[in-house]
Amino acid sequence: MDYQALSDTKILNYEQRKIAVYEEVKGLFTELPFLLELWYQDAYHTVPDEKTQQTLGEHISESFRTLYHLIIEELSDYKRFTKRIIRNTVTNFEDTIKEHVNPYLVELMQQHEDIPVTERDYIYANTSTPFHLMRNIVTNKTNFSEKETGFLGSELVDNQGTLHGFAELRPAPLFQTEASLDESYGLDLLETTLSSLDELTADIFDLVSYQWMTGKRDQEGFIEFHSDDALLLRHYEKGETPEKLKFKERDRFNIMRRVAALSSVWIALHDGPERVKIVNASEIDSKLYNFQDFKRMFDVGSVRIAFDKKTNKPKGIYALQIKPSTLLQPYLDGTKSSLGVLDLKVFKYSYVSQREHKRMTRYLSRQWKIRSLKGSIDQPFKIGTLLKEMNFPVRLNGVQLRDRFEEVLDDLQHDEVIASWSYTEEIDEARVGKRGWIQSYWSRLNVVITPPAAVLLENKKKIVLPNSPITEENAVVETRASIKHHIEDVEYIEVLVEKTEQTEFVFEVPQKIQELTPEVMREKIDELGYSIRKAAEEIGISHTTLSRYMARKIKRHNKDNDQKMMLWLEMK
């Protein structure tokens, strides 16, 4: 049935009422596609018994049954229904509808999340700058050098030279045995920890974070992590039987060695709303800035150790309990959430021969989430920026660098990590190979990289985690936090105006958005050339609500809707 072609004033039959309930309500739950898919089936598929009895059949989900009875039987005094009557009922009782549906969401989300990670195309990953820098710091051992504290340390500095924090390696043995007395058989000695910092360690960082966000935790917040969790992602193909895959003990211990390394990284982040941009500073004096105390990135609980059957000596860690520390948890539990999707193919690429593929996949995943919020998906990427992120070996000459760069993008397109890529202008081959041509010409060119349609769709969703309480208030807070973090990722509010012997900082505070009024909304919508429906979709409210607001027909304002409109104005 073509719902849009149906007259607003036509009296609806039973089948049409079901569809009208779904069509008018779906705008309230756009962030929960799995719920809408379920309701679509309930609304558009009517079995013969339903037609005969003119009532909901047994196959209808409990959530849609509750929704239908609420709108048709409880919230309306009408005996006959039209599209307009159902639409007005939904508009006037948005909060009531959400309140009645929320109890069903936890169970539905758990069912949705029960899909094994190996059968998915994407996992969730935080895309904020501090989180990105913490993950990136475990990929490059050369970033660390000896500090006055006696530990190996590194600064967390982004591409714009902004200091976000410090990292230190503080290895400590994860386990000891009576047989070894004071001799540690642990896998996290300094030398072992340093050698374990690579792209595979970043994979483990992402996987443990995702499993903690979506998996089962014990009373102390730990999840069980097994080496096979990571090995399956590297070697398993959809449709195979996981039990048939056999992994070498060496590979298992290789994974757990990197888990141990993650627990040896300690972080101190900038503690305050402003961030610091380093200018002309050869050394960073932590006394100049306000930083949190150093904390581990990951805490470890009980450890399961593999012993040699012949000698009974410990060979290494087989599985363990692990959780992100209180430093990382706010980036993963929704309070500082800037969640996007990361293509699981990143785990398939070799951390030795395809490290640039891994780095590019992570970088683009983050950028596409940021750009989806900013509305700048089509913005080109500067080659120099991508080269810095991919971090090619310095031994490559100019021609090799260009060839390798293009090969990586071709591979990503072939593997459907990206939809397509191209230069924004034709390359002047006469300039290629000349002295300094990389720095003076090619690295300054731009390329357009488009994401797959599935990534665009996923990034438009509001990700609600199974372990987070599902309330309308939390959803609004999550949205606000997500937008705020991504705006910070792209636009810096601090400006440094001069270079001196001592680093100086000048901060500009962004102006508050003016008071929310129907006139302000109308002016912005007209300025953007938007329809009311398009603006409402971006804001996250129904177009009828927005239309009634601008016509001053809403007597009792919904605070959540006002906050959504304010956030949308700030973004625009």
Coordinates of C-alpha atoms in Angstrom, one line a residue:
M1 CA 0.0 0.0 0.0
D2 CA 1.2 3.5 -0.8
Y3 CA 0.7 5.2 2.5
Q4 CA 1.6 8.7 1.3
A5 CA -1.2 8.5 -1.4
L6 CA -3.8 7.7 1.3
S7 CA -6.0 10.7 2.1
D8 CA -5.6 12.3 5.5
T9 CA -9.4 12.3 6.0
K10 CA -10.3 8.8 4.8
I11 CA -11.7 6.5 7.4
L12 CA -9.2 3.7 7.8
N13 CA -9.9 -0.1 7.9
Y14 CA -8.1 -2.4 10.2
E15 CA -5.1 -3.1 7.9
Q16 CA -4.7 0.6 7.2
R17 CA -4.9 1.5 10.9
K18 CA -1.9 -0.8 11.6
I19 CA 0.1 0.8 8.9
A20 CA -0.9 4.3 10.0
V21 CA 0.3 3.6 13.6
Y22 CA 3.6 2.4 12.3
E23 CA 4.1 5.2 9.8
E24 CA 3.2 8.0 12.2
V25 CA 5.2 6.6 15.1
K26 CA 8.5 5.6 13.3
G27 CA 9.8 9.2 13.4
L28 CA 10.1 8.8 17.2
F29 CA 12.4 5.8 17.0
T30 CA 14.7 6.5 14.0
E31 CA 17.7 5.6 16.1
L32 CA 16.5 2.0 16.7
P33 CA 16.4 0.5 13.2
F34 CA 16.0 -3.1 14.5
L35 CA 12.8 -2.0 16.3
L36 CA 11.4 -0.4 13.2
E37 CA 12.2 -3.4 11.1
L38 CA 10.2 -5.5 13.6
W39 CA 7.2 -3.1 13.6
Y40 CA 7.3 -2.8 9.8
Q41 CA 6.7 -6.6 9.6
D42 CA 3.9 -6.4 12.2
A43 CA 2.2 -3.4 10.4
Y44 CA 2.5 -4.4 6.7
H45 CA 1.9 -8.2 7.0
T46 CA -1.7 -9.2 7.9
V47 CA -2.5 -12.9 8.2
P48 CA -6.0 -14.2 7.2
D49 CA -7.1 -14.7 10.9
E50 CA -6.4 -11.0 11.5
K51 CA -8.6 -10.0 8.6
T52 CA -11.4 -12.2 9.8
Q53 CA -11.3 -11.2 13.4
Q54 CA -10.2 -7.6 12.8
T55 CA -7.8 -7.8 15.7
L56 CA -4.0 -8.3 16.3
G57 CA -2.9 -11.9 15.7
E58 CA -0.7 -14.0 18.0
H59 CA 2.3 -13.4 15.7
I60 CA 2.4 -9.7 16.5
S61 CA 5.2 -8.6 18.7
E62 CA 4.4 -7.5 22.2
S63 CA 6.0 -4.1 21.7
F64 CA 3.8 -3.3 18.6
R65 CA 0.7 -4.7 20.3
T66 CA 1.3 -2.3 23.2
L67 CA 1.9 0.5 20.8
Y68 CA -1.3 -0.2 18.8
H69 CA -3.6 -0.5 21.8
L70 CA -2.1 2.6 23.4
I71 CA -2.8 4.8 20.4
I72 CA -6.1 3.3 19.1
E73 CA -7.8 2.3 22.4
E74 CA -6.3 4.4 25.3
L75 CA -5.1 7.8 24.0
S76 CA -8.0 8.5 21.7
D77 CA -11.7 8.9 22.2
Y78 CA -12.5 8.3 18.5
K79 CA -14.3 5.2 17.3
R80 CA -13.2 5.8 13.7
F81 CA -9.7 6.7 12.7
T82 CA -8.0 8.7 9.9
K83 CA -4.4 9.4 9.2
R84 CA -4.8 12.9 10.7
I85 CA -6.3 11.6 13.9
I86 CA -3.6 9.1 14.5
R87 CA -0.9 11.7 13.6
N88 CA -2.3 14.2 16.0
T89 CA -2.5 11.5 18.7
V90 CA 1.2 10.6 18.2
T91 CA 2.2 14.3 18.2
N92 CA 0.3 15.1 21.4
F93 CA 1.5 12.1 23.3
E94 CA 5.1 11.6 22.2
D95 CA 6.5 11.2 25.8
T96 CA 3.7 8.8 26.8
I97 CA 4.4 6.6 23.8
K98 CA 8.1 6.4 24.4
E99 CA 7.5 5.7 28.1
H100 CA 5.3 2.7 27.3
V101 CA 7.7 1.3 24.6
N102 CA 10.9 1.7 26.6
P103 CA 10.4 -1.4 28.8
Y104 CA 10.5 -3.6 25.6
L105 CA 13.7 -2.1 24.3
V106 CA 16.2 -3.7 26.7
E107 CA 15.1 -7.2 25.7
L108 CA 14.9 -6.3 22.0
M109 CA 18.5 -4.8 22.1
Q110 CA 19.8 -7.9 23.9
Q111 CA 18.3 -10.1 21.2
H112 CA 19.9 -7.8 18.6
E113 CA 23.3 -7.8 20.3
D114 CA 23.3 -11.6 20.5
I115 CA 24.6 -11.8 17.0
P116 CA 28.2 -13.1 17.2
V117 CA 30.7 -10.4 16.5
T118 CA 32.2 -12.6 13.8
E119 CA 28.9 -12.5 11.9
R120 CA 28.8 -8.7 11.9
D121 CA 30.2 -6.2 9.4
Y122 CA 30.9 -3.4 11.9
I123 CA 31.6 -2.9 15.6
Y124 CA 31.2 0.3 17.6
A125 CA 34.3 2.4 18.3
N126 CA 34.6 5.8 20.0
T127 CA 35.7 8.5 17.6
S128 CA 36.6 11.4 19.9
T129 CA 40.1 12.8 19.7
P130 CA 41.4 11.7 23.1
F131 CA 40.2 8.2 22.5
H132 CA 41.8 8.1 19.1
L133 CA 45.1 9.4 20.5
M134 CA 45.1 6.8 23.3
R135 CA 44.5 4.0 20.8
N136 CA 47.1 5.4 18.4
I137 CA 49.8 5.6 21.2
V138 CA 49.8 1.8 21.5
T139 CA 50.8 1.4 17.8
N140 CA 54.2 3.0 17.6
K141 CA 57.0 2.0 20.0
T142 CA 59.3 4.8 18.7
N143 CA 57.0 7.5 20.2
F144 CA 58.3 6.5 23.7
S145 CA 61.5 7.9 25.3
E146 CA 62.9 7.9 28.8
K147 CA 61.5 10.7 31.0
E148 CA 62.5 12.2 34.3
T149 CA 60.0 10.0 36.1
G150 CA 62.1 7.0 35.2
F151 CA 59.5 5.6 32.9
L152 CA 59.3 5.6 29.1
G153 CA 56.8 8.2 28.1
S154 CA 55.1 10.0 25.2
E155 CA 52.9 13.0 24.6
L156 CA 49.4 12.7 23.2
V157 CA 49.5 15.4 20.6
D158 CA 47.1 15.6 17.6
N159 CA 47.8 16.7 14.1
Q160 CA 47.2 20.3 14.9
G161 CA 49.8 20.3 17.7
T162 CA 47.2 20.3 20.5
L163 CA 48.3 18.5 23.7
H164 CA 45.7 16.2 25.1
G165 CA 47.8 14.3 27.7
F166 CA 50.7 12.0 28.4
A167 CA 51.3 8.3 28.3
E168 CA 53.8 6.2 30.3
L169 CA 54.8 2.5 30.2
R170 CA 54.7 1.0 33.7
P171 CA 55.0 -2.8 33.2
A172 CA 54.1 -5.0 36.1
P173 CA 53.9 -8.8 36.1
L174 CA 50.3 -10.1 35.7
F175 CA 51.0 -13.4 37.5
Q176 CA 53.7 -15.2 39.5
T177 CA 53.9 -18.8 40.6
E178 CA 55.2 -20.4 43.8
A179 CA 57.8 -22.3 41.6
S180 CA 59.1 -19.0 40.3
L181 CA 59.3 -17.2 43.6
D182 CA 60.3 -13.7 42.7
E183 CA 61.1 -14.5 39.1
S184 CA 58.3 -13.3 36.9
Y185 CA 57.1 -15.3 34.0
G186 CA 54.8 -12.5 33.1
L187 CA 54.5 -11.2 29.6
D188 CA 54.6 -7.5 30.5
L189 CA 58.2 -6.7 31.2
L190 CA 59.4 -3.4 29.8
E191 CA 61.1 -4.9 26.8
T192 CA 58.2 -7.2 26.0
T193 CA 55.7 -4.4 26.5
L194 CA 57.6 -2.0 24.2
S195 CA 57.9 -4.7 21.4
S196 CA 54.2 -5.4 21.7
L197 CA 53.1 -1.9 20.7
D198 CA 51.9 -2.2 17.1
E199 CA 48.7 -2.3 15.0
L200 CA 47.7 -5.7 16.4
T201 CA 47.7 -4.1 19.8
A202 CA 45.3 -1.4 18.5
D203 CA 43.0 -4.2 17.2
I204 CA 42.9 -5.7 20.7
F205 CA 42.3 -2.2 22.1
D206 CA 39.2 -1.9 19.9
L207 CA 38.0 -5.4 20.4
V208 CA 38.2 -5.3 24.3
S209 CA 36.5 -1.9 24.3
Y210 CA 33.6 -3.2 22.1
Q211 CA 33.2 -6.4 24.1
W212 CA 33.0 -4.3 27.3
M213 CA 30.4 -2.0 25.7
T214 CA 28.2 -4.8 24.5
G215 CA 29.1 -8.0 26.5
K216 CA 28.3 -9.4 29.9
R217 CA 30.1 -8.1 32.9
D218 CA 30.5 -9.5 36.4
Q219 CA 29.7 -7.5 39.5
E220 CA 33.1 -5.7 39.4
G221 CA 32.6 -4.7 35.7
F222 CA 35.1 -7.3 34.2
I223 CA 34.5 -9.2 31.0
E224 CA 36.1 -12.5 30.1
F225 CA 38.6 -12.1 27.2
H226 CA 40.0 -15.1 25.4
S227 CA 42.7 -15.1 22.8
D228 CA 40.4 -16.9 20.4
D229 CA 38.1 -13.8 20.4
A230 CA 40.7 -11.9 18.4
L231 CA 42.0 -14.9 16.4
L232 CA 38.5 -15.6 15.1
L233 CA 38.2 -12.1 13.8
R234 CA 41.5 -12.4 11.9
H235 CA 40.9 -15.8 10.4
Y236 CA 37.2 -16.6 10.4
E237 CA 35.0 -16.2 7.3
K238 CA 31.3 -15.9 7.4
G239 CA 29.5 -19.3 7.0
E240 CA 32.4 -21.3 8.4
T241 CA 32.2 -23.4 11.5
P242 CA 34.3 -21.6 14.2
E243 CA 35.0 -24.9 16.0
K244 CA 36.9 -26.2 12.9
L245 CA 39.5 -23.4 13.1
K246 CA 42.6 -24.5 14.9
F247 CA 45.0 -21.9 16.3
K248 CA 48.6 -22.4 17.3
E249 CA 49.5 -21.8 21.0
R250 CA 52.1 -19.3 19.8
D251 CA 49.3 -17.2 18.2
R252 CA 47.2 -17.3 21.3
F253 CA 50.0 -16.1 23.5
N254 CA 50.9 -13.5 20.9
I255 CA 47.5 -12.0 21.4
M256 CA 47.6 -12.1 25.2
R257 CA 51.0 -10.6 25.2
R258 CA 49.4 -7.5 23.7
V259 CA 46.6 -7.5 26.2
A260 CA 49.2 -7.5 28.9
A261 CA 50.9 -4.6 27.2
L262 CA 47.6 -2.6 27.2
S263 CA 47.4 -3.0 30.9
S264 CA 50.9 -1.5 31.2
V265 CA 50.0 1.8 29.5
W266 CA 49.2 4.6 31.9
I267 CA 47.5 7.8 30.8
A268 CA 47.1 11.4 32.1
L269 CA 44.6 13.5 30.2
H270 CA 44.1 17.2 30.2
D271 CA 41.7 17.9 32.9
G272 CA 39.6 20.9 31.9
P273 CA 37.4 22.4 29.1
E274 CA 40.2 24.1 27.3
R275 CA 43.0 22.3 25.5
V276 CA 46.6 23.4 24.9
K277 CA 48.3 23.9 21.6
I278 CA 52.1 23.6 21.7
V279 CA 54.0 26.3 19.9
N280 CA 57.8 26.5 19.7
A281 CA 58.2 24.2 22.7
S282 CA 61.1 21.7 22.6
E283 CA 60.1 20.2 25.9
I284 CA 56.7 19.9 27.6
D285 CA 56.6 20.8 31.3
S286 CA 53.6 19.2 32.9
K287 CA 53.6 21.8 35.7
L288 CA 52.3 24.3 33.2
Y289 CA 49.1 22.4 32.6
N290 CA 46.2 20.9 34.6
F291 CA 46.2 17.2 34.1
Q292 CA 44.5 14.3 35.7
D293 CA 46.6 11.7 37.7
F294 CA 48.0 8.9 35.7
K295 CA 45.7 5.9 35.4
R296 CA 45.9 2.5 33.7
M297 CA 44.0 2.2 30.4
F298 CA 42.8 -1.3 31.3
D299 CA 42.5 -3.1 34.6
V300 CA 43.0 -6.9 34.8
G301 CA 41.3 -9.3 37.2
S302 CA 41.8 -13.0 37.4
V303 CA 44.2 -14.6 34.9
R304 CA 44.1 -18.1 33.4
I305 CA 47.6 -19.4 32.7
A306 CA 48.6 -22.1 30.3
F307 CA 51.2 -24.6 31.7
D308 CA 53.4 -27.0 29.8
K309 CA 52.1 -30.5 30.3
K310 CA 55.6 -32.0 30.5
T311 CA 57.4 -29.5 32.7
N312 CA 54.4 -27.9 34.5
K313 CA 56.0 -24.5 33.8
P314 CA 53.8 -21.6 32.9
K315 CA 53.9 -20.8 29.2
G316 CA 51.8 -17.7 29.1
I317 CA 48.3 -16.1 29.6
Y318 CA 45.5 -18.0 28.0
A319 CA 42.5 -15.9 29.1
L320 CA 41.8 -13.2 31.6
Q321 CA 39.3 -10.8 33.1
I322 CA 39.7 -7.3 31.8
K323 CA 37.9 -3.9 31.8
P324 CA 38.6 -0.4 30.7
S325 CA 39.7 1.7 33.6
T326 CA 37.8 4.7 35.0
L327 CA 39.8 6.8 32.6
L328 CA 38.4 5.0 29.5
Q329 CA 35.0 4.0 30.7
P330 CA 33.4 7.4 30.1
Y331 CA 34.3 7.1 26.4
L332 CA 32.5 3.7 26.3
D333 CA 29.5 3.9 28.6
G334 CA 27.6 6.8 26.9
T335 CA 28.6 9.6 29.2
K336 CA 31.3 10.8 26.8
S337 CA 30.1 8.7 23.9
S338 CA 31.0 9.6 20.3
L339 CA 30.4 6.2 18.9
G340 CA 30.7 5.4 15.3
V341 CA 31.2 2.1 13.4
L342 CA 34.5 0.5 12.6
D343 CA 34.7 -2.0 9.7
L344 CA 35.6 -5.5 11.0
K345 CA 37.9 -6.0 7.9
V346 CA 40.4 -4.0 9.9
F347 CA 41.1 -7.2 11.8
K348 CA 41.7 -9.1 8.6
Y349 CA 44.6 -7.0 7.4
S350 CA 48.1 -8.1 8.5
Y351 CA 49.6 -5.9 11.2
V352 CA 53.0 -6.5 9.6
S353 CA 52.6 -6.1 5.8
Q354 CA 49.3 -4.1 5.8
R355 CA 49.6 -1.8 8.7
E356 CA 48.7 1.2 6.5
H357 CA 45.4 -0.5 5.6
K358 CA 44.6 -0.8 9.3
R359 CA 45.5 2.8 10.1
M360 CA 43.6 4.1 7.1
T361 CA 40.5 2.1 8.0
R362 CA 40.5 3.4 11.5
Y363 CA 41.1 7.0 10.4
L364 CA 38.3 7.0 7.8
S365 CA 35.9 5.4 10.3
R366 CA 36.5 8.2 12.7
Q367 CA 36.3 10.9 10.0
W368 CA 33.1 9.6 8.5
K369 CA 31.3 9.8 11.9
I370 CA 32.6 13.4 12.4
R371 CA 31.6 14.4 8.9
S372 CA 28.2 12.8 9.1
L373 CA 27.4 15.1 12.0
K374 CA 29.0 18.1 10.3
G375 CA 27.2 17.4 7.0
S376 CA 30.6 17.4 5.2
I377 CA 30.9 13.8 3.9
D378 CA 31.9 15.0 0.4
Q379 CA 34.8 17.2 1.7
P380 CA 38.1 16.1 0.1
F381 CA 41.0 14.8 2.1
K382 CA 44.5 16.4 1.7
I383 CA 47.0 13.8 0.7
G384 CA 49.6 15.1 3.2
T385 CA 47.1 14.5 6.0
L386 CA 46.5 10.9 4.9
L387 CA 50.2 10.2 4.5
K388 CA 50.7 11.3 8.1
E389 CA 48.0 9.1 9.4
M390 CA 49.1 6.1 7.3
N391 CA 52.7 6.5 8.6
F392 CA 54.5 4.9 5.7
P393 CA 58.1 3.7 6.3
V394 CA 60.7 6.5 5.7
R395 CA 62.7 4.3 3.4
L396 CA 60.2 4.7 0.5
N397 CA 61.2 7.1 -2.2
G398 CA 58.7 9.4 -3.8
V399 CA 57.5 7.1 -6.6
Q400 CA 57.2 4.2 -4.2
L401 CA 55.3 6.3 -1.7
R402 CA 52.7 7.4 -4.3
D403 CA 52.3 3.8 -5.7
R404 CA 51.9 2.4 -2.2
F405 CA 49.4 5.1 -1.3
E406 CA 47.2 4.4 -4.3
E407 CA 47.5 0.6 -3.8
V408 CA 46.2 0.9 -0.2
L409 CA 43.2 2.9 -1.4
D410 CA 42.6 0.5 -4.3
D411 CA 42.6 -2.4 -1.8
L412 CA 40.2 -0.7 0.5
Q413 CA 37.9 -0.1 -2.4
H414 CA 38.2 -3.7 -3.5
D415 CA 37.4 -4.9 0.0
E416 CA 34.4 -2.5 0.2
V417 CA 35.9 -0.6 3.2
I418 CA 35.4 2.5 1.0
A419 CA 33.0 2.9 -1.9
S420 CA 35.3 4.8 -4.2
W421 CA 38.2 7.2 -4.3
S422 CA 39.6 9.7 -6.9
Y423 CA 41.9 12.7 -7.2
T424 CA 40.1 16.0 -7.3
E425 CA 42.3 17.1 -10.2
E426 CA 44.3 15.4 -12.9
I427 CA 47.9 14.9 -11.8
D428 CA 50.6 16.8 -13.7
E429 CA 52.9 13.9 -14.5
A430 CA 55.6 16.3 -15.7
R431 CA 56.1 17.4 -12.1
V432 CA 56.3 13.8 -10.8
G433 CA 59.9 12.7 -9.9
K434 CA 61.3 16.3 -9.8
R435 CA 63.2 17.2 -6.7
G436 CA 60.9 17.8 -3.7
W437 CA 57.8 17.0 -5.8
I438 CA 56.2 15.1 -2.9
Q439 CA 56.3 18.0 -0.5
S440 CA 55.9 20.9 -2.9
Y441 CA 53.2 19.3 -5.2
W442 CA 51.7 15.9 -4.7
S443 CA 51.1 15.9 -0.9
R444 CA 49.2 19.1 -1.4
L445 CA 46.7 17.6 -3.7
N446 CA 43.3 16.3 -2.6
V447 CA 41.4 13.1 -3.0
V448 CA 37.7 12.4 -2.5
I449 CA 36.9 9.2 -0.6
T450 CA 33.3 8.1 -0.3
P451 CA 32.1 5.7 2.4
P452 CA 29.8 2.7 1.7
A453 CA 26.1 3.4 2.0
A454 CA 25.9 1.1 5.0
V455 CA 28.4 3.2 6.9
L456 CA 26.4 6.4 6.1
L457 CA 23.3 4.6 7.4
E458 CA 24.9 3.3 10.6
N459 CA 26.4 6.7 11.4
K460 CA 23.0 8.3 11.3
K461 CA 21.7 6.1 14.0
K462 CA 21.9 7.0 17.6
I463 CA 23.8 4.1 19.2
V464 CA 22.2 2.9 22.4
L465 CA 24.3 0.4 24.3
P466 CA 22.8 -2.8 25.9
N467 CA 24.6 -2.0 29.2
S468 CA 23.2 1.6 29.3
P469 CA 19.8 2.6 30.8
I470 CA 17.4 3.4 27.9
T471 CA 15.6 6.5 28.8
E472 CA 14.6 9.6 26.7
E473 CA 16.7 11.7 29.0
N474 CA 19.8 9.6 28.4
A475 CA 19.2 9.6 24.7
V476 CA 19.2 13.4 24.7
V477 CA 22.4 13.6 26.9
E478 CA 24.1 11.1 24.6
T479 CA 23.2 13.1 21.5
R480 CA 24.4 16.4 23.0
A481 CA 27.7 14.8 24.1
S482 CA 28.2 13.2 20.7
I483 CA 27.7 16.5 18.9
K484 CA 29.8 18.4 21.3
H485 CA 32.8 16.1 21.0
H486 CA 32.7 15.9 17.3
I487 CA 32.5 19.7 17.0
E488 CA 35.6 19.9 19.2
D489 CA 37.2 17.3 16.9
V490 CA 37.0 19.6 13.9
E491 CA 37.0 23.1 15.3
Y492 CA 39.5 24.4 17.8
I493 CA 38.4 27.2 20.1
E494 CA 41.9 28.0 21.3
V495 CA 44.1 30.2 19.3
L496 CA 47.8 30.9 19.8
V497 CA 48.8 34.3 18.5
E498 CA 52.6 34.4 18.9
K499 CA 55.7 32.4 19.5
T500 CA 57.8 33.2 22.5
E501 CA 60.5 31.6 24.6
Q502 CA 57.7 30.4 26.9
T503 CA 54.6 28.8 25.5
E504 CA 51.6 31.2 25.8
F505 CA 47.9 30.4 25.5
V506 CA 45.1 32.6 24.3
F507 CA 41.6 31.1 24.4
E508 CA 38.5 32.3 22.5
V509 CA 35.2 31.3 24.0
P510 CA 32.5 30.4 21.5
Q511 CA 29.4 32.6 21.7
K512 CA 26.2 31.0 23.0
I513 CA 23.4 30.4 20.5
Q514 CA 20.7 33.0 20.8
E515 CA 17.4 32.2 22.5
L516 CA 15.3 29.5 20.8
T517 CA 12.2 31.0 19.2
P518 CA 10.0 29.9 16.2
E519 CA 11.3 32.9 14.3
V520 CA 14.9 31.8 14.9
M521 CA 14.1 28.3 13.6
R522 CA 12.3 29.7 10.6
E523 CA 15.2 32.0 9.7
K524 CA 17.7 29.1 9.9
I525 CA 15.6 26.7 7.9
D526 CA 15.1 29.4 5.2
E527 CA 18.8 30.2 5.2
L528 CA 19.7 26.6 4.6
G529 CA 17.0 26.2 2.0
Y530 CA 15.5 23.2 3.9
S531 CA 12.0 21.9 4.0
I532 CA 10.4 21.5 7.4
R533 CA 10.5 17.7 6.9
K534 CA 14.3 17.7 6.2
A535 CA 15.0 20.0 9.2
A536 CA 12.9 17.8 11.4
E537 CA 14.8 14.6 10.3
E538 CA 18.1 16.2 11.2
I539 CA 16.9 17.5 14.5
G540 CA 15.4 14.2 15.5
I541 CA 11.7 15.2 15.9
S542 CA 8.6 14.7 13.8
H543 CA 8.0 17.2 11.0
T544 CA 4.5 17.8 12.4
T545 CA 6.0 18.8 15.8
L546 CA 8.4 21.2 14.2
S547 CA 5.6 22.7 12.0
R548 CA 3.3 23.2 15.0
Y549 CA 6.2 24.7 17.0
M550 CA 6.9 27.3 14.3
A551 CA 3.2 28.1 14.0
R552 CA 3.1 28.6 17.8
K553 CA 0.4 25.9 18.2
I554 CA 2.2 24.1 21.0
K555 CA 0.9 25.2 24.4
R556 CA 3.1 22.9 26.6
H557 CA 6.7 22.8 25.4
N558 CA 8.7 19.5 25.4
K559 CA 12.1 20.3 27.0
D560 CA 13.7 17.5 25.2
N561 CA 12.5 18.7 21.8
D562 CA 13.7 22.3 22.7
Q563 CA 17.2 20.9 23.5
K564 CA 17.3 19.0 20.2
M565 CA 16.4 22.2 18.3
M566 CA 19.1 24.2 20.3
L567 CA 21.7 21.6 19.5
W568 CA 20.8 21.6 15.8
L569 CA 21.0 25.4 15.7
E570 CA 24.5 25.3 17.3
M571 CA 25.6 22.7 14.7
K572 CA 24.4 24.8 11.8

